[in-house]
Coordinates of C-alpha atoms in Angstrom, one line a residue:
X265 CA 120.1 103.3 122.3
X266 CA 116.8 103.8 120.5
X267 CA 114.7 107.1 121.4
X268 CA 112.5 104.3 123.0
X269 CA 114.4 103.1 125.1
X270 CA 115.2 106.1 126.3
X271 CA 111.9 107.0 126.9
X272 CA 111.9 103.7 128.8
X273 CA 114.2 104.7 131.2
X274 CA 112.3 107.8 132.3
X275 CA 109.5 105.2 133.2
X276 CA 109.1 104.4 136.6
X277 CA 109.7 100.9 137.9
X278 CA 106.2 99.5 139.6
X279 CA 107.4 98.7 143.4
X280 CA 107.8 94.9 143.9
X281 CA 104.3 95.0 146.0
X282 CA 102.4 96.7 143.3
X283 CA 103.9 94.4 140.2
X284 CA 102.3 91.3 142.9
X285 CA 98.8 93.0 143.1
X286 CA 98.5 92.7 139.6
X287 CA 99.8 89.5 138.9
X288 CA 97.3 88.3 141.6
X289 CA 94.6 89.3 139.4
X290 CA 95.5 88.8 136.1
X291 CA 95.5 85.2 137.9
X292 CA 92.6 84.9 139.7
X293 CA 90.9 86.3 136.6
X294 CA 91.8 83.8 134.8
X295 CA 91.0 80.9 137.4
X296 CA 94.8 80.2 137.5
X297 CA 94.9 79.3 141.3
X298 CA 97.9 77.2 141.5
X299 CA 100.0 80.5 140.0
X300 CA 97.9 83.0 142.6
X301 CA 98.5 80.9 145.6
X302 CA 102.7 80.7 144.5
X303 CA 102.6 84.6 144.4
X304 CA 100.4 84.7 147.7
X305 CA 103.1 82.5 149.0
X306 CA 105.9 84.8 147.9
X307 CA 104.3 87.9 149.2
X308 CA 104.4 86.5 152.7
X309 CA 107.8 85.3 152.0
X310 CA 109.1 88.7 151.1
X311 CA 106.6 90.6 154.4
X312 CA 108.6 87.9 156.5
X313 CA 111.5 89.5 155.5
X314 CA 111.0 93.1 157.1
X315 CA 111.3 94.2 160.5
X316 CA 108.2 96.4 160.1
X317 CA 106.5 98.1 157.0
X318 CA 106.0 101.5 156.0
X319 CA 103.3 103.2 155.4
X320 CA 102.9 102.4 151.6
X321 CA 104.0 99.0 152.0
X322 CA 101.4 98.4 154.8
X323 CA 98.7 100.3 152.1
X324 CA 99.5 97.4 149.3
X325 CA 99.4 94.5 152.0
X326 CA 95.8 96.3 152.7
X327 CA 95.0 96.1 149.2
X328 CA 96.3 92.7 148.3
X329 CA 94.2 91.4 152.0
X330 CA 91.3 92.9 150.8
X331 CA 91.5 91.3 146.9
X332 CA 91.6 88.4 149.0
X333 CA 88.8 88.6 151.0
X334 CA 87.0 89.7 147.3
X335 CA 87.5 86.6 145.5
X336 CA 87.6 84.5 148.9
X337 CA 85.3 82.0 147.9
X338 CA 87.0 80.8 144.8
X339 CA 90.1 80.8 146.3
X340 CA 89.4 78.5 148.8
X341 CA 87.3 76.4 147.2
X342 CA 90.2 75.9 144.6
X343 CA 93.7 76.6 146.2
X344 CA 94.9 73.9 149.0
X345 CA 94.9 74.4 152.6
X346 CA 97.9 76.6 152.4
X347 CA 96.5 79.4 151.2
X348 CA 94.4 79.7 154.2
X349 CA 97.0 79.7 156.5
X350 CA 99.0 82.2 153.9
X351 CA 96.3 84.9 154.4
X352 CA 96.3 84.4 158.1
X353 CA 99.9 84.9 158.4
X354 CA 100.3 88.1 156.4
X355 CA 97.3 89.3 158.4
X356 CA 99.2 88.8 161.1
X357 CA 102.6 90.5 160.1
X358 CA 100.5 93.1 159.8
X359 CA 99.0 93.5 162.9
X360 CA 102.2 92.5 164.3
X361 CA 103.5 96.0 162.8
X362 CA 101.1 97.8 164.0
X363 CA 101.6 97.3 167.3
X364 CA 105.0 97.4 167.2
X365 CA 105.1 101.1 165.9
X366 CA 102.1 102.2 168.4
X367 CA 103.8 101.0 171.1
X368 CA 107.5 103.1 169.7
X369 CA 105.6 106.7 168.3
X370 CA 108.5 109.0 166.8
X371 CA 109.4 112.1 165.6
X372 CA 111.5 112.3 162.5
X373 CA 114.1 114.9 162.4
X374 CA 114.5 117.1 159.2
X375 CA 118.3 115.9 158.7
X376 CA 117.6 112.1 159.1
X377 CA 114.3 112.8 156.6
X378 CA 116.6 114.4 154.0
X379 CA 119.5 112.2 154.7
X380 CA 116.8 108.8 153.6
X381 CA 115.7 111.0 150.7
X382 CA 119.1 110.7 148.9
X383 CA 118.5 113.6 146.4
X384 CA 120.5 116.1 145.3
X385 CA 120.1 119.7 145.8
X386 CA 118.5 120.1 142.7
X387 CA 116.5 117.3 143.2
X388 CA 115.2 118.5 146.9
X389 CA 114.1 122.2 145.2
X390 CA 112.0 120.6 143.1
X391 CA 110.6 118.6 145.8
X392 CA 109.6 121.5 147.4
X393 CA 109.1 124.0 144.1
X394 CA 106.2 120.8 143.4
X395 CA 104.7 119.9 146.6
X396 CA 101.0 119.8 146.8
X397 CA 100.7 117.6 150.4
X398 CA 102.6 117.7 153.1
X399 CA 101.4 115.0 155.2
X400 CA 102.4 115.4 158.6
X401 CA 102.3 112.4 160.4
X402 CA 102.4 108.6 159.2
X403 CA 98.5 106.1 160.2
X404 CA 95.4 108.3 161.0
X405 CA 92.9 107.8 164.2
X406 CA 90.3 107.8 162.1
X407 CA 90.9 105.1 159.7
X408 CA 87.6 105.3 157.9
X409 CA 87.2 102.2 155.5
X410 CA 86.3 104.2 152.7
X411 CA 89.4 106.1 152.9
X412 CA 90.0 106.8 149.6
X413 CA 94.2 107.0 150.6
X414 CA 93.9 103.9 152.2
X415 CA 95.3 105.2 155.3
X416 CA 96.6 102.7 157.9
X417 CA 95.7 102.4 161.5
X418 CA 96.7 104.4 164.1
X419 CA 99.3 107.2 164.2
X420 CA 103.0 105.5 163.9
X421 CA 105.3 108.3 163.6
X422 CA 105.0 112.4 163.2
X423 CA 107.8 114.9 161.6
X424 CA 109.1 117.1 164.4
X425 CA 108.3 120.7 164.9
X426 CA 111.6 121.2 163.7
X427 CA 111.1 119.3 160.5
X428 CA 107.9 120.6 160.0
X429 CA 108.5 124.6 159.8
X430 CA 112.3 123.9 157.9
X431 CA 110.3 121.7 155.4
X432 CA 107.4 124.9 154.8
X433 CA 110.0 127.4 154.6
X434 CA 111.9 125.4 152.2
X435 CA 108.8 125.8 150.1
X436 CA 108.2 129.1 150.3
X437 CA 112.1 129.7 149.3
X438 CA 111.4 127.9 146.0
X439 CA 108.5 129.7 144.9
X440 CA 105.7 127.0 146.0
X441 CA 102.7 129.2 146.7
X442 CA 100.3 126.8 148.3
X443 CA 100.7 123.9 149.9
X444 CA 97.6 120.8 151.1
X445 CA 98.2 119.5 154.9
X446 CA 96.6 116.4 154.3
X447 CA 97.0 113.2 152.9
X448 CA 96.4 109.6 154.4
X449 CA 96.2 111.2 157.9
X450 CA 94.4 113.6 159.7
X451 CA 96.3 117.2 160.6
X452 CA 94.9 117.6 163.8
X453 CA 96.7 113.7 164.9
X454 CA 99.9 116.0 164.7
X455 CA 101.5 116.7 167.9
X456 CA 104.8 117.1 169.6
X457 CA 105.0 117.4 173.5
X458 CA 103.1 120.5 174.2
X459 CA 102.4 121.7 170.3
X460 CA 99.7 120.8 168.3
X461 CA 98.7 121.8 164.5
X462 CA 98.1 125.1 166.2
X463 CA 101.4 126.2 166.2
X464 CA 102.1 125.0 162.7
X465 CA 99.3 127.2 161.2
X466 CA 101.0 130.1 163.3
X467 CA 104.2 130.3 161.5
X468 CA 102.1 129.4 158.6
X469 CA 100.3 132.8 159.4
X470 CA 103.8 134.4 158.8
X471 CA 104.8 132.9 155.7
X472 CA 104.2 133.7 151.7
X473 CA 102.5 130.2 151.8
X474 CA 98.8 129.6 151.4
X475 CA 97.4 126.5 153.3
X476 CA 94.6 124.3 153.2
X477 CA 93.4 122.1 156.0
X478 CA 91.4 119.1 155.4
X479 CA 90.0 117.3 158.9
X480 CA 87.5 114.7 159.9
X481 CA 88.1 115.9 163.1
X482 CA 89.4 112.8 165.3
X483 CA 88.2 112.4 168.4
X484 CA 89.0 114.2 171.1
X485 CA 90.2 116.9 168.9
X486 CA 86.7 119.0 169.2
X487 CA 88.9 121.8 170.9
X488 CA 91.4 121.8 169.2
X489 CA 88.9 122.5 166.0
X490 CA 87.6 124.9 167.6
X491 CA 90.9 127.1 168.3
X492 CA 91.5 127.1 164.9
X493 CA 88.0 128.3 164.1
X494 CA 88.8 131.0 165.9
X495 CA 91.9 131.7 164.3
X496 CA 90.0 131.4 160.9
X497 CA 92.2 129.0 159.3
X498 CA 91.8 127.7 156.3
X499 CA 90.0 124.5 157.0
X500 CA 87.4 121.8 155.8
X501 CA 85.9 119.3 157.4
X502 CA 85.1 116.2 155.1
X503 CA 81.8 114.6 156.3
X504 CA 82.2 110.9 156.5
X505 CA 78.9 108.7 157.7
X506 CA 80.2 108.3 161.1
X507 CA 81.4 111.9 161.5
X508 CA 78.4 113.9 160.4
X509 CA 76.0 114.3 163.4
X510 CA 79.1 114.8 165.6
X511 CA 80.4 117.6 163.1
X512 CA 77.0 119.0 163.5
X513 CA 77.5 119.3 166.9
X514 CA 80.2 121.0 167.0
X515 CA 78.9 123.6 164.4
X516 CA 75.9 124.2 167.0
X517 CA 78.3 125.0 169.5
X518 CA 80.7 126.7 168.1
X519 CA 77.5 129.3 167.0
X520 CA 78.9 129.6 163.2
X521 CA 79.1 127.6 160.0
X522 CA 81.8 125.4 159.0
X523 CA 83.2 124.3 155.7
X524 CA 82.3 121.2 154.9
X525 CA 83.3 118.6 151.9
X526 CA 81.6 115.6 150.9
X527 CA 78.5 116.8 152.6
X528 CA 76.3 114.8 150.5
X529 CA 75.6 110.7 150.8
X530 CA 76.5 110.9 146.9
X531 CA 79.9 112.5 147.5
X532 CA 80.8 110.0 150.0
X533 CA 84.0 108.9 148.2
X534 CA 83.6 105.0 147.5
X535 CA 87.6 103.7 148.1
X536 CA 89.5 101.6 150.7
X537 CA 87.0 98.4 151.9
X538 CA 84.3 99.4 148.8
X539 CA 87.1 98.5 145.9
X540 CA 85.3 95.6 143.7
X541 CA 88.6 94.9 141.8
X542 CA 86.5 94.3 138.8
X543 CA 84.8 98.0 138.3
X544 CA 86.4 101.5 136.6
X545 CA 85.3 104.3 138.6
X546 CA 87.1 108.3 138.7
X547 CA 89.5 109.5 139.2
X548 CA 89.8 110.6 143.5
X549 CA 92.5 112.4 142.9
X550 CA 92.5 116.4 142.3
X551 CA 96.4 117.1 141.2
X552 CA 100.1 116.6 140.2
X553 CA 102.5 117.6 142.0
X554 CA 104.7 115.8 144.8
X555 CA 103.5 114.8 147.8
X556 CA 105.6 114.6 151.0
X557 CA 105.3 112.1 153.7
X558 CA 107.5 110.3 156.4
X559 CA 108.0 107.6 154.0
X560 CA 109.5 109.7 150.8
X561 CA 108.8 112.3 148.4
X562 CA 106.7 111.0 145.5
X563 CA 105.2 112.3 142.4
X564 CA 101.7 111.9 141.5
X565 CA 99.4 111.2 138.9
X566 CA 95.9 110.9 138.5
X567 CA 94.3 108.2 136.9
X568 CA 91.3 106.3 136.9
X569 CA 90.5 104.2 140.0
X570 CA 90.1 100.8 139.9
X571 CA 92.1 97.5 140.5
X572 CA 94.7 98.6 138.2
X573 CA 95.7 102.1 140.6
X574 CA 93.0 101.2 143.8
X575 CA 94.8 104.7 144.9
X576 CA 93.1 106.6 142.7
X577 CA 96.4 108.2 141.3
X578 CA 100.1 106.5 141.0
X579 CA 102.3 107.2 143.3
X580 CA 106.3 107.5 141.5
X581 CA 108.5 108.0 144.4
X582 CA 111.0 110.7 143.9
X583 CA 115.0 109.2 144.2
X584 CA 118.2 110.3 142.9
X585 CA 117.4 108.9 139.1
X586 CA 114.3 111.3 139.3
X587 CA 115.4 113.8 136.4
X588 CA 111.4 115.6 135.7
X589 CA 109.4 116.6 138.0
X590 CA 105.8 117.7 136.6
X591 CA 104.1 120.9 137.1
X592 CA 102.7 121.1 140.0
X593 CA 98.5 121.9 139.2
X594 CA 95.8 120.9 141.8
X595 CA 92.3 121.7 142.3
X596 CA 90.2 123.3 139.1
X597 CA 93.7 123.4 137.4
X598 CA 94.4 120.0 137.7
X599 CA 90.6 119.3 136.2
X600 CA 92.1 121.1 133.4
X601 CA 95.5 118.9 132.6
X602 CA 94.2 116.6 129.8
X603 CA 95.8 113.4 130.7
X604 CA 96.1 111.9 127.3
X605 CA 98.6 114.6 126.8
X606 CA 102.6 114.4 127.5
X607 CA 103.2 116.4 130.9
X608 CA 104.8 119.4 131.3
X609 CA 107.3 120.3 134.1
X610 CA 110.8 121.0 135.0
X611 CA 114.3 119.5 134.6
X612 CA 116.8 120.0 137.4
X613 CA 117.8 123.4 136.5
X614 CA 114.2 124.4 136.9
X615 CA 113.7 124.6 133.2
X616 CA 109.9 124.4 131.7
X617 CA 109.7 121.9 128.9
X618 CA 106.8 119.4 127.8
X619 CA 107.9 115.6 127.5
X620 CA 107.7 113.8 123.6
X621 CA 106.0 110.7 125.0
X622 CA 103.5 109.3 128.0
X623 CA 104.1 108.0 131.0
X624 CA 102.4 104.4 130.7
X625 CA 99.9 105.6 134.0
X626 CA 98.9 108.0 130.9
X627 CA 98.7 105.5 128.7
X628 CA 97.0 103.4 130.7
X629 CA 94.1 106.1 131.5
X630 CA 93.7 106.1 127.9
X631 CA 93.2 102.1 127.2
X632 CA 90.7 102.7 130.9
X633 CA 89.0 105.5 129.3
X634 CA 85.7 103.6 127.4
X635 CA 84.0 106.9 127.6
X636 CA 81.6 106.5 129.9
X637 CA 80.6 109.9 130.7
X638 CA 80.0 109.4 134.5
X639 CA 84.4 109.1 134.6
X640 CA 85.3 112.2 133.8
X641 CA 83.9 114.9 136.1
X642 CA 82.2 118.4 135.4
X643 CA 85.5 120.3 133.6
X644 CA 88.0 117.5 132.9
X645 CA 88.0 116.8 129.1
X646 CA 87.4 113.2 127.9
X647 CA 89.5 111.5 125.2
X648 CA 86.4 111.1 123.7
X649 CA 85.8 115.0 123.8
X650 CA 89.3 115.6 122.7
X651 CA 88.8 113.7 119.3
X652 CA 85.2 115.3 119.2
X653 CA 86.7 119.2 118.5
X654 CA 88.0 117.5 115.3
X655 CA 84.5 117.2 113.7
X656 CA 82.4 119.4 111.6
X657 CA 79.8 120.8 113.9
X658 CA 82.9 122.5 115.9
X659 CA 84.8 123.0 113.1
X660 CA 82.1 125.5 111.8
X661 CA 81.7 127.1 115.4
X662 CA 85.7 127.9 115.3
X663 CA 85.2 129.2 112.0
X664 CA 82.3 131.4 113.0
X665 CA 84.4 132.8 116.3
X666 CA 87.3 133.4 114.5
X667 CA 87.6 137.3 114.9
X668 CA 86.9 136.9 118.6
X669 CA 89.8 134.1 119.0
X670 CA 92.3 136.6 117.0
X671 CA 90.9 139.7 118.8
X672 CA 91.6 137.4 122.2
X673 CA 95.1 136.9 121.1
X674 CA 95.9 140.2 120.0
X675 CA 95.1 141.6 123.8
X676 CA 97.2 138.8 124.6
X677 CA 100.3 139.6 123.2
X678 CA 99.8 143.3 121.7
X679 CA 98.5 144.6 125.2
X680 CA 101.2 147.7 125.6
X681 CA 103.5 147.3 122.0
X682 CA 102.6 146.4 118.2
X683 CA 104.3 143.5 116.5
X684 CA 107.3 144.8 115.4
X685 CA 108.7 145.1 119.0
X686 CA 107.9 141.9 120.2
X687 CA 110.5 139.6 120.9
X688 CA 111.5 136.9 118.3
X689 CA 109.8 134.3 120.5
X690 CA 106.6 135.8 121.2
X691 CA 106.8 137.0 117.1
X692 CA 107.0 133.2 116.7
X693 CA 104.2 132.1 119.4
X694 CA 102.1 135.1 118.2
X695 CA 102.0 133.6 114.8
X696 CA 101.8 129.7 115.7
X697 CA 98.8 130.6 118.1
X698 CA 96.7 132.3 114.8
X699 CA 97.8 129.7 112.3
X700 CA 97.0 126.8 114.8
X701 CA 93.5 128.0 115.2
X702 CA 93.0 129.2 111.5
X703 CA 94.2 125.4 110.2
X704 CA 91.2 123.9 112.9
X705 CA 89.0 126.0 111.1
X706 CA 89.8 123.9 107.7
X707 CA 88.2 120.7 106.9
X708 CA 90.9 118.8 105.3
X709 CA 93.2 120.0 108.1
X710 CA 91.2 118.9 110.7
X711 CA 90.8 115.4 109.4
X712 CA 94.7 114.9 109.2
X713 CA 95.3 116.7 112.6
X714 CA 92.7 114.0 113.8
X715 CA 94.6 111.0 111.9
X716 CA 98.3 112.3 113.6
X717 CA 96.7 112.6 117.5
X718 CA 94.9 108.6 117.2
X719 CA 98.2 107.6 115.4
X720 CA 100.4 108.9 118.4
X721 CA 98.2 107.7 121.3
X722 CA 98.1 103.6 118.8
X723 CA 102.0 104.0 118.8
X724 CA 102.1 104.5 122.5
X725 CA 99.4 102.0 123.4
X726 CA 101.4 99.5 121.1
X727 CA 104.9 100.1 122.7
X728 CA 103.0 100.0 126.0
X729 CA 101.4 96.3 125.8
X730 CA 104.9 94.9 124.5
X731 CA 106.4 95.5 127.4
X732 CA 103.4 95.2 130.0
X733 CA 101.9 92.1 129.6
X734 CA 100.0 91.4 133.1
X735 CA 98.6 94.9 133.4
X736 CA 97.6 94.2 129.9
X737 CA 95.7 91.0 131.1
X738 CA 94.5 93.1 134.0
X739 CA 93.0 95.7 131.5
X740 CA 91.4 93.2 129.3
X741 CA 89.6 91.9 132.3
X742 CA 88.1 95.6 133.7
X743 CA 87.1 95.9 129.8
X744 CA 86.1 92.5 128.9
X745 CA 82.1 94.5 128.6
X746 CA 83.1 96.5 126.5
X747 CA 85.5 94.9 123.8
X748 CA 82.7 92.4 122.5
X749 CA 80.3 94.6 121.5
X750 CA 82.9 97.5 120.3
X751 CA 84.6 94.6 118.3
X752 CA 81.6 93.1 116.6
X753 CA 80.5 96.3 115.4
X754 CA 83.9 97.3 113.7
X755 CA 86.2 94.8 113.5
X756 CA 84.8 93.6 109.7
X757 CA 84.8 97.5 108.6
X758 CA 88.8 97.8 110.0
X759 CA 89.8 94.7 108.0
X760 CA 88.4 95.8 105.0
X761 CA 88.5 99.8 105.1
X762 CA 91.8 101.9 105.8
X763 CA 91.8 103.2 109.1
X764 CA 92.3 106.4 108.0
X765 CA 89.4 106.2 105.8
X766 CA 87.1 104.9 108.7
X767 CA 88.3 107.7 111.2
X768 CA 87.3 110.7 109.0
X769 CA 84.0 109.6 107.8
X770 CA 81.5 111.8 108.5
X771 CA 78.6 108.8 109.7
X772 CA 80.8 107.0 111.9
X773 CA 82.2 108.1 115.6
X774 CA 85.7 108.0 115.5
X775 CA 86.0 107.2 119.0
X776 CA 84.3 104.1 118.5
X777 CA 86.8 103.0 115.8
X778 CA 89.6 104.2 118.3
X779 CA 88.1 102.0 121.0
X780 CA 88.2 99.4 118.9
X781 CA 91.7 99.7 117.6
X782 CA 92.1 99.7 121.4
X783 CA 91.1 96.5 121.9
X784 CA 92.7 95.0 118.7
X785 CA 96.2 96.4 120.1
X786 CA 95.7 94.9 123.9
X787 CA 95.7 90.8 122.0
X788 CA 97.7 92.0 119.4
X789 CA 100.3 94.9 119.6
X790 CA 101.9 93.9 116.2
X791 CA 98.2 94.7 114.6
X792 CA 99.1 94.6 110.6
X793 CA 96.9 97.2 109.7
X794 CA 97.0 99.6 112.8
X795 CA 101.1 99.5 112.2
X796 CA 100.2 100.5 108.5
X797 CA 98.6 103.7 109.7
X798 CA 101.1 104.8 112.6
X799 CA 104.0 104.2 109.8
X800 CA 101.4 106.5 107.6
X801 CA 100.9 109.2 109.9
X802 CA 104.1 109.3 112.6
X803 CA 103.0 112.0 114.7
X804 CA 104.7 114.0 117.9
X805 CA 103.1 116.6 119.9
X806 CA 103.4 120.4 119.5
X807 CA 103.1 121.9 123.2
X808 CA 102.9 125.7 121.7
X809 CA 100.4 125.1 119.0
X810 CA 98.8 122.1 121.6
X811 CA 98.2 119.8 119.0
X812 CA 99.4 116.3 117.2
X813 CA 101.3 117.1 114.3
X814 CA 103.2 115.4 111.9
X815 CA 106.9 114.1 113.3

């Protein structure tokens, strides 16, 4: 087995509903109506086939309704009757499911949670080491269309008390210090009998585990807001349009201020109904980490949002072939994760180690990434940023800060000893950290450590599009703006300059040249020339010094 293909094998496997979304709309894109309405036709054949659908299934049937709806027109203008009555059917499976879980509302037990998990014991501690949500119940009262979870309708199902407090203390037993009671649902929907979030935030109260409550405050659940006001919880309330002079209510009579998010019509978070399926927009997702809900355990990613990840972030659900689990960072943290970057996070003896390759949601980030400045938000660092500290302008202003950067890292690591008793790994970290930053202080240094990070992210685009050919269509489509223009300027110098040549001259934006290597690589992943330079410059990354070196 190659080292590829066992990279490959760490890759998640898209869930049959996702892998139909974008086949969909690689064929609508392409007017190819006849193949859209035989995959229509199989997704109602495979909904047809379930007794009811969970809560992520449900999501996807949303999304593939609602890509529908989108390109309605066209579709039945140039599909046959059928595909009509298709659309009505699987609108009705779904409202069919609906109602059949309102009408049955249950509480999941820990046991029969864990038992449908299937992990190892391992496998659950890092479940609980990573979690960043803990979503407590499955549909949400609110249902706002511009959910940017794309929560489903109506409450269906809740964890038990029972389930609830065992699951938080099994965090707080593996070191998780913080967890999110959110997701796509609404905290204050939870209930059992007489008990109501209340009592969850009590026992909270009693454990080493921060919390953070995000509400939009269904209705009906003023009081209950208002008693855990009084307790001072940790709460938010995110402003939605409908929600806002109700909220603003209930701040006047509650006599005090309340935290609010989204407070501003800008911040209104365009998702759920708004979703163009042609557009790339950010990322509305804050973290890594696993999230936890009645339907699984599942890892997730940032990315982008568009048609590609509507979500916002992929979801990877955790199952007993889940052998990495990445570190858990949400919040300003997570801002700080550069995506382009392989994750670090733990093996199942709770090891720390950084992965050798991408996951392809990080590969495809960086073929979504054109570098439009309104994508990456205040504190995340762009690709386009990234290749930027490689230039002379902040080459010089390394140079120039050099005594502060080694006075920094002596504190660091010389705080209460000298060098001589450090240990042989922080000798050898000590050492990399100085060398690292005095070699980005040297021209012809920088210019090859430039040449080894494009090389790396090429090879991983290339390996990527070989084996992903409809999300490739699907990318081509979101960029087709953007590839003319980047081509026509280029695409001549590439085929008659070295790459390498092109990327460290001093006039030209290497980004640009990347972006077009980009493109070359999505219709042509066997690219002569681009293959000529990986070969030239094979590269790996160096988690300690942080940088692309040579392999």
């Amino acid at each position: 087995m190659t080292e590829q293909e066992k990279k490959d094998l760490l890759q998640p496997v898209d869930p049959f509903l996702e892998q139909k979304k974008n086949e969909l709309l690689v064929a609508v894109y392409h007017r190819q109506y006849k193949t859209f309405e035989k995959i229509y036709t199989d997704i109602l054949k495979y909904a047809q086939g379930k007794t009811g659908f969970g809560e992520n299934t449900e999501k996807r049937l949303n999304q593939i309704q609602i890509l529908f709806k989108k390109f309605m027109p066209s579709l039945l203008k140039h599909c046959t009757q059928e595909i009509e009555n298709a659309h009505n059917q699987l609108q009705n499976l779904i409202l069919s499911s609906h109602k059949q879980f309102a009408r049955h509302i249950r509480h999941l037990d820990f046991k029969t949670w864990e038992k449908t998990l299937d992990l190892n014991p391992s496998q659950k501690n890092l479940v609980y080491k990573t979690a960043m949500t803990f979503q407590l119940t499955s549909g949400c009262s609110n249902y706002c269309r511009r959910c940017n979870e794309w929560a489903i309708p109506g409450v269906r199902s809740h964890f038990s008390h029972r389930a609830v407090l065992k699951t938080l203390k099994n965090m707080e037993d593996q070191g998780n210090d913080e967890i999110s009671l959110y997701g796509a649902s609404d905290p204050l929907d939870w209930k059992q009998e007489e008990k109501t979030i209340t009592d969850i935030i009590d026992y909270l109260d009693t454990l080493k585990l921060e919390y953070s409550l995000l509400t939009k405050v269904p209705k009906k659940k003023e009081i209950l807001l208002k008693t855990l006001l009084k307790k001072q919880s940790n709460l938010s309330v995110s402003i939605t349009s409908k929600n806002k002079a109700r909220i603003k209510e209930i701040e006047q009579d509650f006599g005090g201020p309340i935290s609010k998010q989204h407070d501003l019509d800008e911040l209104l978070i365009p998702a759920g109904m708004d979703e163009d399926f042609v557009t790339i927009k950010p990322s509305i997702t804050d973290g890594y980490g696993v999230e936890i809900t009645l339907d699984g355990a599942f890892i997730i990613i940032p990315t982008f949002t568009s048609a590609l990840h509507p979500f916002g972030h992929k979801k990877i659900q955790v199952t007993s072939e889940t052998n990495f689990f990445p570190l858990k960072k949400t919040g300003r943290k997570a801002l700080l994760v550069d995506y382009f970057k392989p994750l670090e996070g733990y093996d199942l003896n709770q090891n720390r180690y950084t992965l050798d390759f991408l996951f392809d949601v990080q590969i495809e980030s960086i073929i979504l990434d054109n570098g439009r400045d309104e994508l990456t938000p205040p504190g995340m660092r762009s690709l386009k940023e990234y290749l930027y500290i490689f230039e002379e302008k902040p080459r010089l202003q390394r140079k120039k800060m050099t005594l502060i950067v080694l006075k920094r890292l002596k504190r660091k690591f010389l705080f209460n000893t000298d060098f001589k008793n450090l240990s042989k790994s922080n000798r050898g970290l000590y050492l990399k950290k100085i060398n690292t930053h005095l070699n980005l202080c040297k021209k012809s240094d920088c210019q090859t450590l430039k040449l080894f990070a494009v090389s790396f992210f090429l090879e991983s685009i290339s390996h990527y599009v070989l084996k992903n050919p409809d999300k490739t269509k699907l990318m081509q489509f979101l960029l087709k703006d953007e590839t003319n223009p980047v081509l026509n300027t280029f695409i001549d110098k590439i085929s008659h300059t070295l790459l390498e040549d092109l990327l460290i001259a001093p006039n030209i934006d290497p980004f640009n040249i990347f972006r077009c290597c980009v493109s070359c690589l999505l219709n042509k992943p066997n690219d002569y020339a681009i293959l000529k330079f990986i070969k030239a410059y094979p590269s790996a990354y160096d988690p300690v010094a942080d940088i692309f070196n040579e392999l």
